[in-house]
PDB file of C-alpha atoms and ligand atoms in Angstrom:
ATOM      1  CA  MET A   1      -0.222  -0.126   0.374  1.00 93.00           C
ATOM      2  CA  LYS A   2       0.796   3.720  -0.909  1.00 96.00           C
ATOM      3  CA  TYR A   3       0.805   5.886   1.710  1.00 97.00           C
ATOM      4  CA  TYR A   4       1.099   9.639   0.216  1.00 98.00           C
ATOM      5  CA  ILE A   5       0.898  12.540   2.108  1.00 98.00           C
ATOM      6  CA  LEU A   6      -0.564  16.021   0.434  1.00 98.00           C
ATOM      7  CA  PHE A   7       0.640  18.648   2.624  1.00 98.00           C
ATOM      8  CA  GLY A   8       0.615  22.631   2.575  1.00 97.00           C
ATOM      9  CA  PRO A   9      -0.835  25.765   4.287  1.00 97.00           C
ATOM     10  CA  PRO A  10      -4.863  26.226   3.861  1.00 96.00           C
ATOM     11  CA  GLY A  11      -5.746  27.129  -0.098  1.00 94.00           C
ATOM     12  CA  ALA A  12      -2.790  25.600  -1.593  1.00 96.00           C
ATOM     13  CA  GLY A  13      -4.630  23.265  -3.727  1.00 96.00           C
ATOM     14  CA  LYS A  14      -4.948  19.989  -2.105  1.00 97.00           C
ATOM     15  CA  GLY A  15      -8.310  18.993  -3.048  1.00 96.00           C
ATOM     16  CA  THR A  16      -8.482  19.912  -6.752  1.00 96.00           C
ATOM     17  CA  GLN A  17      -4.495  18.286  -6.675  1.00 98.00           C
ATOM     18  CA  ALA A  18      -6.310  14.853  -4.638  1.00 98.00           C
ATOM     19  CA  ALA A  19      -9.089  14.347  -7.365  1.00 97.00           C
ATOM     20  CA  LYS A  20      -7.261  14.624 -10.079  1.00 97.00           C
ATOM     21  CA  LEU A  21      -4.573  11.857  -8.070  1.00 97.00           C
ATOM     22  CA  VAL A  22      -7.929   9.394  -7.039  1.00 96.00           C
ATOM     23  CA  GLU A  23      -7.990   9.191 -10.844  1.00 95.00           C
ATOM     24  CA  LYS A  24      -4.576   8.842 -12.444  1.00 97.00           C
ATOM     25  CA  TYR A  25      -3.279   7.000  -9.287  1.00 97.00           C
ATOM     26  CA  ASN A  26      -6.597   4.356  -8.449  1.00 95.00           C
ATOM     27  CA  LEU A  27      -5.961   5.766  -4.522  1.00 96.00           C
ATOM     28  CA  LEU A  28      -8.068   6.656  -1.459  1.00 95.00           C
ATOM     29  CA  HIS A  29      -8.626  10.105  -0.996  1.00 96.00           C
ATOM     30  CA  ILE A  30      -8.780  10.936   2.555  1.00 97.00           C
ATOM     31  CA  SER A  31      -9.958  14.096   3.594  1.00 97.00           C
ATOM     32  CA  THR A  32      -9.940  15.432   7.140  1.00 98.00           C
ATOM     33  CA  GLY A  33     -11.258  18.775   6.421  1.00 97.00           C
ATOM     34  CA  ASP A  34     -14.268  16.837   4.629  1.00 96.00           C
ATOM     35  CA  LEU A  35     -14.384  14.133   7.026  1.00 97.00           C
ATOM     36  CA  LEU A  36     -15.402  17.060  10.075  1.00 97.00           C
ATOM     37  CA  ARG A  37     -17.507  18.582   7.680  1.00 96.00           C
ATOM     38  CA  GLU A  38     -19.473  15.756   7.132  1.00 97.00           C
ATOM     39  CA  GLU A  39     -19.562  15.518  10.915  1.00 97.00           C
ATOM     40  CA  ILE A  40     -20.962  18.797  11.336  1.00 96.00           C
ATOM     41  CA  LYS A  41     -23.671  18.203   8.688  1.00 96.00           C
ATOM     42  CA  LYS A  42     -25.298  15.787   9.928  1.00 98.00           C
ATOM     43  CA  GLY A  43     -24.984  17.347  13.456  1.00 97.00           C
ATOM     44  CA  THR A  44     -23.368  14.313  15.487  1.00 96.00           C
ATOM     45  CA  PRO A  45     -21.717  15.162  19.052  1.00 95.00           C
ATOM     46  CA  LEU A  46     -18.630  15.158  17.130  1.00 95.00           C
ATOM     47  CA  GLY A  47     -19.613  17.515  14.645  1.00 96.00           C
ATOM     48  CA  LYS A  48     -20.408  19.973  16.944  1.00 96.00           C
ATOM     49  CA  GLU A  49     -17.463  19.750  19.230  1.00 96.00           C
ATOM     50  CA  ALA A  50     -15.874  20.259  15.434  1.00 97.00           C
ATOM     51  CA  ALA A  51     -18.027  23.156  14.046  1.00 97.00           C
ATOM     52  CA  ALA A  52     -17.220  25.411  17.468  1.00 96.00           C
ATOM     53  CA  LEU A  53     -13.348  24.751  16.529  1.00 97.00           C
ATOM     54  CA  ILE A  54     -13.399  25.361  12.864  1.00 97.00           C
ATOM     55  CA  GLU A  55     -15.073  28.404  12.682  1.00 95.00           C
ATOM     56  CA  LYS A  56     -12.984  30.009  14.789  1.00 96.00           C
ATOM     57  CA  GLY A  57     -10.007  28.741  12.542  1.00 97.00           C
ATOM     58  CA  ASN A  58      -8.433  26.414  15.243  1.00 98.00           C
ATOM     59  CA  LEU A  59      -7.604  23.058  15.017  1.00 98.00           C
ATOM     60  CA  VAL A  60      -9.448  19.710  16.458  1.00 98.00           C
ATOM     61  CA  PRO A  61      -8.006  17.422  18.717  1.00 97.00           C
ATOM     62  CA  ASP A  62      -5.304  15.679  17.513  1.00 97.00           C
ATOM     63  CA  ALA A  63      -7.364  12.274  18.883  1.00 95.00           C
ATOM     64  CA  VAL A  64     -10.782  13.203  16.986  1.00 95.00           C
ATOM     65  CA  VAL A  65      -9.108  13.304  13.824  1.00 96.00           C
ATOM     66  CA  GLU A  66      -6.489  10.474  14.652  1.00 95.00           C
ATOM     67  CA  GLY A  67     -10.141   7.853  15.340  1.00 92.00           C
ATOM     68  CA  MET A  68     -10.902   9.319  11.637  1.00 93.00           C
ATOM     69  CA  ILE A  69      -8.376   7.662   9.653  1.00 94.00           C
ATOM     70  CA  LYS A  70      -7.739   4.799  11.295  1.00 90.00           C
ATOM     71  CA  GLU A  71     -11.568   3.955  10.439  1.00 90.00           C
ATOM     72  CA  GLN A  72     -10.965   5.275   6.469  1.00 93.00           C
ATOM     73  CA  PHE A  73      -7.664   2.593   6.429  1.00 90.00           C
ATOM     74  CA  ALA A  74      -9.753   0.146   7.697  1.00 86.00           C
ATOM     75  CA  SER A  75     -12.683   0.414   5.040  1.00 77.00           C
ATOM     76  CA  CYS A  76     -10.961   0.580   1.875  1.00 75.00           C
ATOM     77  CA  GLY A  77     -11.356  -0.989  -1.016  1.00 80.00           C
ATOM     78  CA  ASP A  78      -9.048  -2.993  -4.569  1.00 88.00           C
ATOM     79  CA  ILE A  79      -6.399   0.584  -4.100  1.00 92.00           C
ATOM     80  CA  ARG A  80      -3.438   1.268  -4.954  1.00 94.00           C
ATOM     81  CA  GLY A  81      -2.914   3.207  -1.603  1.00 95.00           C
ATOM     82  CA  PHE A  82      -4.108   6.311   0.162  1.00 96.00           C
ATOM     83  CA  ILE A  83      -3.699  10.294  -0.623  1.00 97.00           C
ATOM     84  CA  LEU A  84      -3.441  12.307   2.962  1.00 98.00           C
ATOM     85  CA  ASP A  85      -5.081  15.587   2.551  1.00 98.00           C
ATOM     86  CA  GLY A  86      -5.163  17.694   5.856  1.00 97.00           C
ATOM     87  CA  PHE A  87      -3.616  15.216   7.459  1.00 98.00           C
ATOM     88  CA  PRO A  88      -0.953  14.700   9.422  1.00 98.00           C
ATOM     89  CA  ARG A  89      -1.611  18.938  10.836  1.00 98.00           C
ATOM     90  CA  THR A  90       0.772  18.119  14.101  1.00 98.00           C
ATOM     91  CA  THR A  91       3.849  16.335  14.778  1.00 98.00           C
ATOM     92  CA  ALA A  92       1.656  14.215  17.123  1.00 98.00           C
ATOM     93  CA  GLN A  93      -0.598  13.075  14.779  1.00 98.00           C
ATOM     94  CA  ALA A  94       2.465  12.477  12.100  1.00 98.00           C
ATOM     95  CA  GLU A  95       3.641  10.309  14.741  1.00 98.00           C
ATOM     96  CA  HIS A  96       0.659   8.922  15.277  1.00 97.00           C
ATOM     97  CA  LEU A  97      -0.265   7.985  11.739  1.00 98.00           C
ATOM     98  CA  ASP A  98       3.413   6.555  11.077  1.00 98.00           C
ATOM     99  CA  ALA A  99       2.693   3.969  14.050  1.00 97.00           C
ATOM    100  CA  ILE A 100      -1.031   3.150  12.604  1.00 95.00           C
ATOM    101  CA  VAL A 101       1.076   2.177   9.224  1.00 96.00           C
ATOM    102  CA  ALA A 102       3.747   0.491  10.692  1.00 96.00           C
ATOM    103  CA  GLU A 103       0.879  -1.880  11.938  1.00 93.00           C
ATOM    104  CA  ALA A 104      -0.628  -2.174   8.795  1.00 90.00           C
ATOM    105  CA  GLY A 105       2.907  -3.162   7.676  1.00 93.00           C
ATOM    106  CA  GLY A 106       3.214  -0.685   6.316  1.00 95.00           C
ATOM    107  CA  GLU A 107       5.367   3.499   6.097  1.00 97.00           C
ATOM    108  CA  VAL A 108       4.375   6.739   4.396  1.00 98.00           C
ATOM    109  CA  THR A 109       5.977   6.880   0.608  1.00 98.00           C
ATOM    110  CA  ALA A 110       6.010  10.282   0.146  1.00 98.00           C
ATOM    111  CA  VAL A 111       5.378  14.148   1.677  1.00 98.00           C
ATOM    112  CA  ILE A 112       4.163  16.116  -1.166  1.00 98.00           C
ATOM    113  CA  SER A 113       4.195  19.797  -0.010  1.00 98.00           C
ATOM    114  CA  ILE A 114       2.615  22.522  -2.160  1.00 98.00           C
ATOM    115  CA  MET A 115       4.010  26.043  -1.145  1.00 98.00           C
ATOM    116  CA  ILE A 116       2.074  29.299  -0.969  1.00 97.00           C
ATOM    117  CA  PRO A 117       2.854  32.427   0.125  1.00 97.00           C
ATOM    118  CA  ASP A 118       0.340  33.559   2.901  1.00 97.00           C
ATOM    119  CA  LEU A 119      -1.085  36.547   0.573  1.00 97.00           C
ATOM    120  CA  VAL A 120      -2.333  33.736  -1.904  1.00 96.00           C
ATOM    121  CA  VAL A 121      -3.401  31.543   0.933  1.00 97.00           C
ATOM    122  CA  LYS A 122      -5.821  35.392   1.725  1.00 96.00           C
ATOM    123  CA  GLU A 123      -6.530  35.486  -1.788  1.00 96.00           C
ATOM    124  CA  ARG A 124      -7.441  31.908  -2.432  1.00 95.00           C
ATOM    125  CA  ILE A 125      -9.417  31.979   0.733  1.00 96.00           C
ATOM    126  CA  ARG A 126     -11.321  34.790  -0.035  1.00 94.00           C
ATOM    127  CA  HIS A 127     -11.955  33.551  -3.446  1.00 94.00           C
ATOM    128  CA  ARG A 128     -13.307  30.418  -2.489  1.00 95.00           C
ATOM    129  CA  ALA A 129     -15.503  31.842   0.231  1.00 95.00           C
ATOM    130  CA  LEU A 130     -17.282  33.079  -2.540  1.00 94.00           C
ATOM    131  CA  ILE A 131     -17.720  29.543  -4.322  1.00 94.00           C
ATOM    132  CA  GLU A 132     -18.157  27.024  -1.547  1.00 93.00           C
ATOM    133  CA  GLY A 133     -19.422  29.650   1.634  1.00 91.00           C
ATOM    134  CA  ARG A 134     -17.716  27.721   3.953  1.00 93.00           C
ATOM    135  CA  LYS A 135     -17.702  29.875   7.583  1.00 91.00           C
ATOM    136  CA  ASP A 136     -14.055  29.593   7.961  1.00 94.00           C
ATOM    137  CA  ASP A 137     -13.435  31.193   4.568  1.00 96.00           C
ATOM    138  CA  THR A 138     -15.766  34.122   5.464  1.00 93.00           C
ATOM    139  CA  SER A 139     -13.713  36.298   8.451  1.00 94.00           C
ATOM    140  CA  ASP A 140      -9.922  37.966   7.471  1.00 95.00           C
ATOM    141  CA  GLU A 141      -9.482  37.020  11.299  1.00 96.00           C
ATOM    142  CA  ILE A 142     -10.495  33.517  11.262  1.00 96.00           C
ATOM    143  CA  ILE A 143      -8.322  33.239   8.154  1.00 97.00           C
ATOM    144  CA  GLU A 144      -5.107  34.938   9.964  1.00 97.00           C
ATOM    145  CA  THR A 145      -6.250  32.579  12.606  1.00 97.00           C
ATOM    146  CA  ARG A 146      -5.134  29.494  10.474  1.00 97.00           C
ATOM    147  CA  ILE A 147      -2.372  31.247   8.938  1.00 97.00           C
ATOM    148  CA  LYS A 148      -1.132  31.045  12.240  1.00 98.00           C
ATOM    149  CA  ASN A 149      -2.226  27.879  13.233  1.00 98.00           C
ATOM    150  CA  TYR A 150       0.048  26.495  10.086  1.00 98.00           C
ATOM    151  CA  HIS A 151       3.157  28.533  10.698  1.00 98.00           C
ATOM    152  CA  ALA A 152       2.921  27.098  14.833  1.00 98.00           C
ATOM    153  CA  LYS A 153       1.067  23.701  14.686  1.00 98.00           C
ATOM    154  CA  THR A 154       1.996  21.875  11.148  1.00 98.00           C
ATOM    155  CA  GLU A 155       4.561  23.478   9.379  1.00 98.00           C
ATOM    156  CA  PRO A 156       7.365  21.342  12.601  1.00 98.00           C
ATOM    157  CA  VAL A 157       5.870  18.619  10.255  1.00 98.00           C
ATOM    158  CA  ILE A 158       7.820  19.528   7.459  1.00 98.00           C
ATOM    159  CA  ALA A 159      11.350  18.798   9.797  1.00 98.00           C
ATOM    160  CA  TYR A 160       9.901  15.519  11.053  1.00 98.00           C
ATOM    161  CA  TYR A 161       9.571  14.411   7.606  1.00 98.00           C
ATOM    162  CA  ASN A 162      12.245  15.872   6.230  1.00 98.00           C
ATOM    163  CA  THR A 163      14.854  14.115   8.659  1.00 98.00           C
ATOM    164  CA  LYS A 164      13.759  10.612   7.623  1.00 97.00           C
ATOM    165  CA  GLY A 165      13.676  11.456   3.714  1.00 97.00           C
ATOM    166  CA  LYS A 166      10.724  11.455   2.517  1.00 98.00           C
ATOM    167  CA  TYR A 167       9.892  15.717   2.651  1.00 98.00           C
ATOM    168  CA  HIS A 168       9.307  16.927  -1.344  1.00 98.00           C
ATOM    169  CA  GLU A 169       8.221  20.379  -2.232  1.00 98.00           C
ATOM    170  CA  ILE A 170       6.798  21.383  -5.131  1.00 97.00           C
ATOM    171  CA  GLY A 171       6.012  25.061  -5.868  1.00 97.00           C
ATOM    172  CA  GLY A 172       1.770  26.149  -5.369  1.00 97.00           C
ATOM    173  CA  VAL A 173       0.726  29.200  -7.548  1.00 97.00           C
ATOM    174  CA  GLY A 174       0.398  28.646 -11.400  1.00 96.00           C
ATOM    175  CA  GLN A 175      -1.905  26.273 -13.873  1.00 97.00           C
ATOM    176  CA  VAL A 176      -3.517  23.256 -11.823  1.00 97.00           C
ATOM    177  CA  GLU A 177      -2.122  20.876 -14.720  1.00 98.00           C
ATOM    178  CA  GLN A 178       1.654  22.217 -14.694  1.00 98.00           C
ATOM    179  CA  ILE A 179       1.603  22.065 -10.764  1.00 98.00           C
ATOM    180  CA  PHE A 180      -0.528  18.694 -10.999  1.00 98.00           C
ATOM    181  CA  ALA A 181       2.155  17.979 -13.440  1.00 98.00           C
ATOM    182  CA  ASP A 182       5.504  18.241 -11.030  1.00 98.00           C
ATOM    183  CA  ILE A 183       3.440  16.037  -7.712  1.00 98.00           C
ATOM    184  CA  CYS A 184       3.094  13.223 -10.397  1.00 98.00           C
ATOM    185  CA  LYS A 185       7.118  13.178 -11.250  1.00 98.00           C
ATOM    186  CA  VAL A 186       7.209  12.412  -7.977  1.00 97.00           C
ATOM    187  CA  ILE A 187       4.839  10.073  -7.512  1.00 97.00           C
ATOM    188  CA  ASP A 188       6.362   8.157 -10.755  1.00 97.00           C
ATOM    189  CA  ARG A 189       9.225   7.917  -8.621  1.00 94.00           C
ATOM    190  CA  LYS A 190       8.074   6.311  -5.487  1.00 88.00           C
TER     191      LYS A 190
HETATM  192  P1  ADP B   1      -7.357  23.800   4.746  1.00 89.71           P
HETATM  193  O1  ADP B   1      -6.796  23.350   3.774  1.00 89.71           O
HETATM  194  O2  ADP B   1      -8.076  24.922   3.574  1.00 89.71           O
HETATM  195  O3  ADP B   1      -7.452  24.218   5.771  1.00 89.71           O
HETATM  196  P2  ADP B   1      -9.451  21.339   5.456  1.00 89.71           P
HETATM  197  O4  ADP B   1     -10.334  21.047   4.889  1.00 89.71           O
HETATM  198  O5  ADP B   1      -8.269  20.804   5.587  1.00 89.71           O
HETATM  199  O6  ADP B   1      -9.048  23.196   5.165  1.00 89.71           O
HETATM  200  O7  ADP B   1      -9.712  22.071   7.510  1.00 89.71           O
HETATM  201  C1  ADP B   1     -10.355  22.251   7.493  1.00 89.71           C
HETATM  202  C2  ADP B   1     -10.415  22.847   8.915  1.00 89.71           C
HETATM  203  O8  ADP B   1     -10.880  21.336  10.048  1.00 89.71           O
HETATM  204  C3  ADP B   1      -9.207  23.047  10.052  1.00 89.71           C
HETATM  205  O9  ADP B   1      -9.161  24.630  10.223  1.00 89.71           O
HETATM  206  C4  ADP B   1      -8.788  22.698  11.010  1.00 89.71           C
HETATM  207  O10 ADP B   1     -10.136  23.409  12.130  1.00 89.71           O
HETATM  208  C5  ADP B   1      -9.811  21.024  11.075  1.00 89.71           C
HETATM  209  N1  ADP B   1      -9.188  20.140  10.685  1.00 89.71           N
HETATM  210  C6  ADP B   1      -8.799  19.392   9.688  1.00 89.71           C
HETATM  211  N2  ADP B   1      -8.215  18.275   9.759  1.00 89.71           N
HETATM  212  C7  ADP B   1      -7.650  18.458  10.408  1.00 89.71           C
HETATM  213  C8  ADP B   1      -6.401  17.913  11.418  1.00 89.71           C
HETATM  214  N3  ADP B   1      -5.480  16.943  10.665  1.00 89.71           N
HETATM  215  N4  ADP B   1      -6.254  18.357  12.941  1.00 89.71           N
HETATM  216  C9  ADP B   1      -7.077  19.245  13.417  1.00 89.71           C
HETATM  217  N5  ADP B   1      -7.655  19.937  12.867  1.00 89.71           N
HETATM  218  C10 ADP B   1      -8.217  19.445  11.542  1.00 89.71           C
END
């Protein structure tokens, strides 16, 4: 089983690229953001807890998303592997992921980071707010909090995988097709 991680700040285009990768490589896309939004829509207790945090731009507790990931791994069909999007978002989550993947006899294949500057993050999210209507996309203050959380809590995941030789970075400003081609170059080698 392949375990690819799509990494990058909010609005980097992880969801867009993941959808294309699923088609090309027969992977299962696991987006913790999408899974959390499903829980919110269904109004589950977990969804209610998550909504309060997400709407302020904060992360949900590690244990919550870790549980979701484990469930997704268990329910896979005939696939070549997984493409993780929005997870791991803290080094604790990365350590946990490594442990559950090792339990399944595998290892993280590659971390592919789509990099865009903070200014572009803001532009993209403001634009997406008009299309998708996500509550956490609507206010500048919430977007600032998400960017701050990304730098403080998520960015350390880069060093974690870099020391393991699994980290690959590509530029995320440009044409969707060009960025996709750059990601494919990494995947084709791994
Ligand atoms: P984006 O990539 O635009 O930040 P996501 O859909 O990945 O959007 O995530 C939306 C929100 O869901 C995050 O701001 C965070 O509150 C929560 N979330 C998603 N994944 C995780 C995670 N792995 N750990 C903690 N919180 C998460």
